[in-house]
Tab-separated table of C-alpha atoms in Angstrom:
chain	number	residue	atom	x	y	z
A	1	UNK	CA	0.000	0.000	0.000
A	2	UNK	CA	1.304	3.518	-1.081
A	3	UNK	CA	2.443	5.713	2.147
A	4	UNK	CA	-0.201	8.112	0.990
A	5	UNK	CA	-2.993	5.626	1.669
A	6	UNK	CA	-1.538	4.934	5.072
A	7	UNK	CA	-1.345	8.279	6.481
A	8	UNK	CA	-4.754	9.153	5.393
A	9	UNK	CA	-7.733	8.633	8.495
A	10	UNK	CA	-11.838	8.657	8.157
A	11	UNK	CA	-14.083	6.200	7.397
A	12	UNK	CA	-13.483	6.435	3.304
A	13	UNK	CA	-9.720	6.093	4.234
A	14	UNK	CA	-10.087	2.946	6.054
A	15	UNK	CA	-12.585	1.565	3.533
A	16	UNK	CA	-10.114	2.078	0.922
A	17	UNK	CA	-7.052	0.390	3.022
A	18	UNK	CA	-9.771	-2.822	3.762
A	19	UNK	CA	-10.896	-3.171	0.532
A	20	UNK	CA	-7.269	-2.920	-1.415
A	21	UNK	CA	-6.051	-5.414	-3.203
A	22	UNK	CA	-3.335	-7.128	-0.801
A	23	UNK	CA	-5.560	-6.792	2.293
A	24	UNK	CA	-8.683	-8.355	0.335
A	25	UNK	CA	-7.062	-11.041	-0.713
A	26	UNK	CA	-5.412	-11.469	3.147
A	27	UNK	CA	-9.163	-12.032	4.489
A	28	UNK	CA	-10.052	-14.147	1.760
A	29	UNK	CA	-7.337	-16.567	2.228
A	30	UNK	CA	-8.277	-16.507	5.870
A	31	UNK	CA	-12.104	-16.509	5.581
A	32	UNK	CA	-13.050	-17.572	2.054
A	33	UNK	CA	-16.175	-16.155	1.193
A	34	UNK	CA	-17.248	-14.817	4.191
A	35	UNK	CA	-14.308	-11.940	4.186
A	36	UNK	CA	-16.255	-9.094	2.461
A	37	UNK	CA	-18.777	-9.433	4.926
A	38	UNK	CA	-16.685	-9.248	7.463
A	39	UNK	CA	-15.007	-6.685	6.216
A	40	UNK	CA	-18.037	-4.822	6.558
A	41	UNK	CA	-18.575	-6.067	9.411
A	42	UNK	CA	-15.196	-3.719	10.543
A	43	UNK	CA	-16.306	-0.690	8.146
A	44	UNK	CA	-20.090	-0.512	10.152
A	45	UNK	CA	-18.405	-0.601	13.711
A	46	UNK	CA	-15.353	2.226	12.475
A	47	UNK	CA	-18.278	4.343	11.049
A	48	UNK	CA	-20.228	4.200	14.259
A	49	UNK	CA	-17.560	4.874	16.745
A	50	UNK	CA	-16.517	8.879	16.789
A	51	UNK	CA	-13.304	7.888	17.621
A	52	UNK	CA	-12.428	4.941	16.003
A	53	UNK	CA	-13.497	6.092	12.862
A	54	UNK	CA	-10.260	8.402	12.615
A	55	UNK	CA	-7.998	5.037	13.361
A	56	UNK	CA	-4.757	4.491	11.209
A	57	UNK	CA	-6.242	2.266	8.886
A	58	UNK	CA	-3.479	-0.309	9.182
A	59	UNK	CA	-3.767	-0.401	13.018
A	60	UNK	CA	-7.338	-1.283	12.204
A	61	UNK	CA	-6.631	-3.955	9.758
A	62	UNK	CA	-4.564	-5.599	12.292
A	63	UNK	CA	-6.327	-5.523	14.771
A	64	UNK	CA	-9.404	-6.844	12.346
A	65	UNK	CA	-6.882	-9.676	10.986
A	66	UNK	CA	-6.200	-11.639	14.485
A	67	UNK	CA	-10.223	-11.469	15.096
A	68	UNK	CA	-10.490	-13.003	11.587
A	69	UNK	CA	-7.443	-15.669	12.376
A	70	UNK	CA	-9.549	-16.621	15.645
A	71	UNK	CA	-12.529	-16.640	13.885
A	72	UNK	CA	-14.116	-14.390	16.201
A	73	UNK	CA	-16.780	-12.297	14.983
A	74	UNK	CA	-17.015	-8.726	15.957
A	75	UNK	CA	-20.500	-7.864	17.099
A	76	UNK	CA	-20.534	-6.321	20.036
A	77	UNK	CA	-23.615	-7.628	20.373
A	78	UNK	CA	-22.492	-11.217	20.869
A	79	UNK	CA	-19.461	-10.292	23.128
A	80	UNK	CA	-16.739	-12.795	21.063
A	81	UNK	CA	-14.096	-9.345	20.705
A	82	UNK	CA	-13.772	-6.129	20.189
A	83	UNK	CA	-11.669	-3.515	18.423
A	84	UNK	CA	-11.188	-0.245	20.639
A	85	UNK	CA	-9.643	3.034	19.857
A	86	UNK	CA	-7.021	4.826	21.776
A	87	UNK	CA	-4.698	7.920	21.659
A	88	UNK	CA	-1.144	6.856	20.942
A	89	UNK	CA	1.603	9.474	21.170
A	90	UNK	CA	4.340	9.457	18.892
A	91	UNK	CA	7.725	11.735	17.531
A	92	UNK	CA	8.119	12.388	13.782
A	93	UNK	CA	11.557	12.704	12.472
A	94	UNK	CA	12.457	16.339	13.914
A	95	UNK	CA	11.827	14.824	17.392
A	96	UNK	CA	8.031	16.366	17.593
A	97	UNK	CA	4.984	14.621	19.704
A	98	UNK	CA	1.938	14.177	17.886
A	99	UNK	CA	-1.020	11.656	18.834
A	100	UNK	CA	-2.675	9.087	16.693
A	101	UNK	CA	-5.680	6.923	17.138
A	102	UNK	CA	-4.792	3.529	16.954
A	103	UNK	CA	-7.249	0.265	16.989
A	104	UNK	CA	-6.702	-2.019	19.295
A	105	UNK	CA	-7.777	-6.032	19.292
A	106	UNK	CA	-9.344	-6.455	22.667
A	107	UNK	CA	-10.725	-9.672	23.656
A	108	UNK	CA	-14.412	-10.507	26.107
A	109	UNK	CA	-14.337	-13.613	28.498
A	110	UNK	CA	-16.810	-15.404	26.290
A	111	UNK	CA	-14.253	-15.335	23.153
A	112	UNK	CA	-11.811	-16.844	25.279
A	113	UNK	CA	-14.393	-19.893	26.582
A	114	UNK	CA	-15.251	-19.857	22.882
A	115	UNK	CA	-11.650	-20.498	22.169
A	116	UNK	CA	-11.585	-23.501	24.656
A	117	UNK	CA	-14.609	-25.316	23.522
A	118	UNK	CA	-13.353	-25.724	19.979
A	119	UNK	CA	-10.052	-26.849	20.974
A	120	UNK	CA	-11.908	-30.133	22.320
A	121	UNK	CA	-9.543	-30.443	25.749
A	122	UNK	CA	-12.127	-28.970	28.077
A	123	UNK	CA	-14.912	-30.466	30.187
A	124	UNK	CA	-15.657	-27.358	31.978
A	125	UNK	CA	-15.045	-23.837	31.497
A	126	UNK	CA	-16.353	-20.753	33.053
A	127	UNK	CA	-16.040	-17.304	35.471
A	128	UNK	CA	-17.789	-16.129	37.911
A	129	UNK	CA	-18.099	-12.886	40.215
A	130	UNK	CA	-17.704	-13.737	43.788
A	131	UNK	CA	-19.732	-12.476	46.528
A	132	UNK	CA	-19.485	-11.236	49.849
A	133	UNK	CA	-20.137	-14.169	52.250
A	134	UNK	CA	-18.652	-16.964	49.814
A	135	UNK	CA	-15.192	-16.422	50.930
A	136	UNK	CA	-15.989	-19.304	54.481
A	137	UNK	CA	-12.390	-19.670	55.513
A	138	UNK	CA	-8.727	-17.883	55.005
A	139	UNK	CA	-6.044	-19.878	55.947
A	140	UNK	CA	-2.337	-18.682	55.309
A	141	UNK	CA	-1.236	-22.461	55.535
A	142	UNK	CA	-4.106	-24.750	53.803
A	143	UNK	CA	-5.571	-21.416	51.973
A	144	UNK	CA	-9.007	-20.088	50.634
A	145	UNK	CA	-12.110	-22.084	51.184
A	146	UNK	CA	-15.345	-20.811	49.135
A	147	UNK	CA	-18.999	-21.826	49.327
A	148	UNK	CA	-20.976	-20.575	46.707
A	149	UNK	CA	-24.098	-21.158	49.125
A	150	UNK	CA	-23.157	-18.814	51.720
A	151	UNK	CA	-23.649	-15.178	49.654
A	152	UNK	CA	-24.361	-12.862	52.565
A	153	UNK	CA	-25.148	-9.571	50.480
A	154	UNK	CA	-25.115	-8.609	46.486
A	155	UNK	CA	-21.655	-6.935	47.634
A	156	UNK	CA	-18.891	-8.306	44.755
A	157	UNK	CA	-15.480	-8.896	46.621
A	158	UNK	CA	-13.536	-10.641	43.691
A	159	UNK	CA	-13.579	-12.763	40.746
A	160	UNK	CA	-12.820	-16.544	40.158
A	161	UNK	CA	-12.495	-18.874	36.432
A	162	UNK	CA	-11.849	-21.967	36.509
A	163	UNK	CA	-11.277	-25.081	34.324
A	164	UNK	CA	-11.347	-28.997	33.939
A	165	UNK	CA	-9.634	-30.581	31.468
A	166	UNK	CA	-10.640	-34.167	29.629
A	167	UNK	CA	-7.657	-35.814	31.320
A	168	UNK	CA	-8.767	-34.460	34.736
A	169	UNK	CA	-6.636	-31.694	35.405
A	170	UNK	CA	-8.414	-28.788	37.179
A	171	UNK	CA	-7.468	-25.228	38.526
A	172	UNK	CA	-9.183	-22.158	39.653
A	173	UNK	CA	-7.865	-18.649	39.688
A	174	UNK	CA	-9.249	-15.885	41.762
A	175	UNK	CA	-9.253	-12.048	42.375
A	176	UNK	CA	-10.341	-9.679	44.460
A	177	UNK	CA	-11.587	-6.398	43.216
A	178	UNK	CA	-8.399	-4.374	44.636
A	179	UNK	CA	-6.471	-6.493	42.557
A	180	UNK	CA	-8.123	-6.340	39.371
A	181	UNK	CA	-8.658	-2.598	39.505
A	182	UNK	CA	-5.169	-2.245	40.117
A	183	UNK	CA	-4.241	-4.912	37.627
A	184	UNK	CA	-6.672	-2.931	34.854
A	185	UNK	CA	-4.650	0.189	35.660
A	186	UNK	CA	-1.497	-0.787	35.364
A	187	UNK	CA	-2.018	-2.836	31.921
A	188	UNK	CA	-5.343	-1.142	29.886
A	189	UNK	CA	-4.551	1.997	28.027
A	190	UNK	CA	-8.755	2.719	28.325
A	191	UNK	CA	-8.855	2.253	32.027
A	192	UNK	CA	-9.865	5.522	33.073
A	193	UNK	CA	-11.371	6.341	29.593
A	194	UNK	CA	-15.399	7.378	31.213
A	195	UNK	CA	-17.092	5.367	27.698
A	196	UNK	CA	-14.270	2.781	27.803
A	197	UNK	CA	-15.275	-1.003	28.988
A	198	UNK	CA	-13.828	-0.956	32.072
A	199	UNK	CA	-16.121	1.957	32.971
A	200	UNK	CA	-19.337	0.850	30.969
A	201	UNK	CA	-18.877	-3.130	31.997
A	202	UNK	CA	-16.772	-3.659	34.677
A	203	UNK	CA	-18.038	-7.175	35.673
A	204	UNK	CA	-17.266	-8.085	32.256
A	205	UNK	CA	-14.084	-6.933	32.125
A	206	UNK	CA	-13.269	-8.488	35.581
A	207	UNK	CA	-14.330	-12.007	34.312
A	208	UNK	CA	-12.207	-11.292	31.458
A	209	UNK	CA	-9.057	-10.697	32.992
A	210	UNK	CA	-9.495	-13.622	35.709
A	211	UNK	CA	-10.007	-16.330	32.825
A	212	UNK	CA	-7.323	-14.698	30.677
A	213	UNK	CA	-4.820	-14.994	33.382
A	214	UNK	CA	-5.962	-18.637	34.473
A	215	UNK	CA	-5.529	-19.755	30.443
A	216	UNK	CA	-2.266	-17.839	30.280
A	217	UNK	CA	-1.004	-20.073	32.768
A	218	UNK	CA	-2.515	-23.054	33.054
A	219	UNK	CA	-3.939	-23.963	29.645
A	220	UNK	CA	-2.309	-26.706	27.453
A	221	UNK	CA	0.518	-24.836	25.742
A	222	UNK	CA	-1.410	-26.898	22.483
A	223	UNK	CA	-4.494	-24.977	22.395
A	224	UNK	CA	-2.089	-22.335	19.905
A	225	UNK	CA	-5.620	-19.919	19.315
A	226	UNK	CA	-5.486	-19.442	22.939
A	227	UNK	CA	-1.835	-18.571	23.362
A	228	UNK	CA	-2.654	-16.434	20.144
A	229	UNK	CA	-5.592	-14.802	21.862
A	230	UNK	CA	-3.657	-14.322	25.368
A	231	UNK	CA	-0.578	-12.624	23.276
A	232	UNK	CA	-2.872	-10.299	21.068
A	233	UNK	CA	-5.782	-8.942	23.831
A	234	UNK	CA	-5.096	-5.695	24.594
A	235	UNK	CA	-1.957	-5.211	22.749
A	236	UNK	CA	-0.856	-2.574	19.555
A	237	UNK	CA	-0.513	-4.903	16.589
A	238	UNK	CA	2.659	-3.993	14.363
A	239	UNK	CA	2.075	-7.154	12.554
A	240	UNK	CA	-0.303	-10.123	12.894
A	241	UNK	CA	1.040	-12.774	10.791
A	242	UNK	CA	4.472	-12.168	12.485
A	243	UNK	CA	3.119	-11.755	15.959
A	244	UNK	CA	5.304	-8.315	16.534
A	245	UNK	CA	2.884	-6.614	19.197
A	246	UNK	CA	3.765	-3.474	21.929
A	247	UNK	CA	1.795	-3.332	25.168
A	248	UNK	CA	0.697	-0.099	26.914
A	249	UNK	CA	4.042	0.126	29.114
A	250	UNK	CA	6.677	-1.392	26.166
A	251	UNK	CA	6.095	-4.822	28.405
A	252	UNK	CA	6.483	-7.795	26.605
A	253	UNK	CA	3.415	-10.341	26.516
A	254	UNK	CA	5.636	-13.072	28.535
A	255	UNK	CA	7.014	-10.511	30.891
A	256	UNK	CA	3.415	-8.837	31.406
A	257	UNK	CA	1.888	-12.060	32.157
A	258	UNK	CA	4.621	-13.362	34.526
A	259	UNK	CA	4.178	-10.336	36.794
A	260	UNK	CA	0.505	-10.649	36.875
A	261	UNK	CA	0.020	-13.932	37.667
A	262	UNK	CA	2.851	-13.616	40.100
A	263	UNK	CA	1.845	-11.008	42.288
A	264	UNK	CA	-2.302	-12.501	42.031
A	265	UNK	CA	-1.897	-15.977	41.232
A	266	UNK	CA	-3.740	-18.602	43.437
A	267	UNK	CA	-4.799	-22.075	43.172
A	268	UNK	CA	-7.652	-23.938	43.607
A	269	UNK	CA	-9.501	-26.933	43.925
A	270	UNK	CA	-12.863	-28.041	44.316
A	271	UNK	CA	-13.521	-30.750	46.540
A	272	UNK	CA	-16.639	-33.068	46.576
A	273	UNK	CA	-18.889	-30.503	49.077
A	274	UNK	CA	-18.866	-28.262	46.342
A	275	UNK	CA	-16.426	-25.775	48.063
A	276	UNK	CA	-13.112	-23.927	46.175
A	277	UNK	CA	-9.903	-25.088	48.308
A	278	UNK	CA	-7.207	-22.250	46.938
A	279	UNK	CA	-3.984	-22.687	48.131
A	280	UNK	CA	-1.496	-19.833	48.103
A	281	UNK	CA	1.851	-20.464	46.044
C-alpha cells in the first residue's frame, strides 16, 4: 500500500485500506467467502464509533486480521471481541509529539471460553463474580475455602475462572476487586477512559481478565488460538502474521503475564462438598 494511503484517516480512508487489493485477498485466504462481509462487518463498527473512525487504517486492519485468524466475529452484540480506539503518542523525524488513534484487538471472556470449547480439551469452562459471604475460611497455611451457598449480600469482593480438562486436570484462579482494579490500571490503556469497557462493563471486564490470566497459565501450551488470543488482547498490533505486538508500558506479553500472575496468582480446587480449596503459592 502507497504511504499516501496509510497516512490518510476517516471512514473512506479505512474503507479504501480494507478493501485494497493485498488486504482483500489477506481475508479471503483466511475466511473464504465470508471476508467481504466481514469486512463490513469492521467498516459498520469504524463508522459508528466517533473515535475509532479516525484510526490508522493499518492499526485497524490488524487488529481486524487476528479477530479473523480466531474466527471471532465482531458484534458487540455477541461479546466474542472487540476492536477499541485509543490515543497513541508518537515523535516524527524532527523529534516532535503528535497523537494518533490507533485500533486495538481487545478480547471478552466469552471469546476466550469460545476459544476452549473448539479446541476439544475442556470439560468445563467458566467465570464467575464472587460475593461477599462466599469467601468461608482464610487460611495462610491450607488457603481459601469458598462456598458458593453462603452469599451474605449482592456486595462483589472478587472474581474466580476456573477449568477442567478431559484428562482431569483442574485449577481455579481468583481475584479480588483491589487487585483487578489495580491490575486494569497498570495494563489497559482505556482504564480511566469514562465510555471505555472498564467503565461501561466492569463485571465483564473483571471475568475477562481472571479467565485470561488462568488460560495464560494453566492452559495446554497446544491450544495455539489461545496462546494467540492471550498474546494479542489488549496489545498494539505492528504485525499479525508475524506476531510483533507493543503493550501499553513497552512490556512484553511473557514478561506482562509473569508479573501478573505472580503477584495474584492462586490455586484452587474443588472438593466433593462443592467448596473452592485455593492454596497460596
Amino acid at each position: 500500500m502507497s504511504t499516501e494511503l496509510v497516512k490518510k484517516t476517516g471512514v473512506a480512508a479505512i474503507s479504501e485500506y480494507m478493501n485494497s487489493g493485498k488486504v482483500a485477498d489477506k481475508f479471503k485466504q483466511m475466511m473464504g467467502k465470508r471476508s467481504t462481509q466481514f469486512i463490513t462487518s469492521v467498516l459498520h463498527i469504524c463508522a459508528n464509533n466517533a473515535m475509532l473512525k479516525n484510526a490508522t487504517p493499518d492499526s485497524v486492519y490488524q487488529a481486524a486480521a487476528v479477530a479473523a485468524t480466531l474466527d471471532l466475529p465482531l458484534n458487540s452484540n455477541l461479546g466474542f471481541a472487540y476492536i477499541i480506539p485509543y490515543n497513541e503518542k508518537r515523535q516524527d523525524e524532527q523529534g516532535r509529539d503528535y497523537t494518533v488513534v490507533v485500533a486495538q484487538f481487545q478480547m471478552a471472556y466469552k471469546g476466550f471460553i469460545q476459544l476452549a470449547q473448539r479446541s476439544g480439551q475442556f470439560k468445563h469452562i467458566g467465570a464467575s463474580a464472587i460475593y461477599e459471604g462466599q469467601i468461608v475460611e482464610e487460611n495462610p497455611l491450607t488457603g481459601h475455602k469458598f462456598d458458593f451457598t453462603k452469599k451474605t449480600s449482592d456486595k462483589v469482593i472478587g472474581y474466580a475462572a476456573s477449568f477442567v480438562l478431559l484428562n482431569g486436570f483442574e485449577t481455579t484462579f481468583y481475584m479480588s476487586v483491589e487487585k483487578i482494579q489495580a491490575h486494569g490500571k497498570k495494563y489497559s490503556k482505556t482504564y480511566e477512559n469514562k465510555s471505555g469497557r472498564w467503565k461501561l462493563d466492569f463485571d465483564g471486564m473483571a471475568t475477562k481478565t481472571v479467565l485470561k490470566l488462568l488460560l495464560s497459565k494453566y492452559a495446554p501450551l497446544s491450544v495455539e488460538t489461545i496462546q494467540s488470543a492471550v498474546m494479542f488482547d489488549q496489545a498494539t498490533i505492528k504485525d499479525f502474521e508475524a506476531k510483533e505486538v507493543e503493550y501499553a508500558d513497552g512490556v512484553e506479553v511473557e514478561t506482562l503475564m509473569i508479573e501478573s500472575v505472580k503477584e495474584e496468582k492462586e490455586q484452587v480446587k474443588v472438593n466433593n462438598e462443592g467448596q473452592i480449596q485455593i492454596t497460596m503459592p
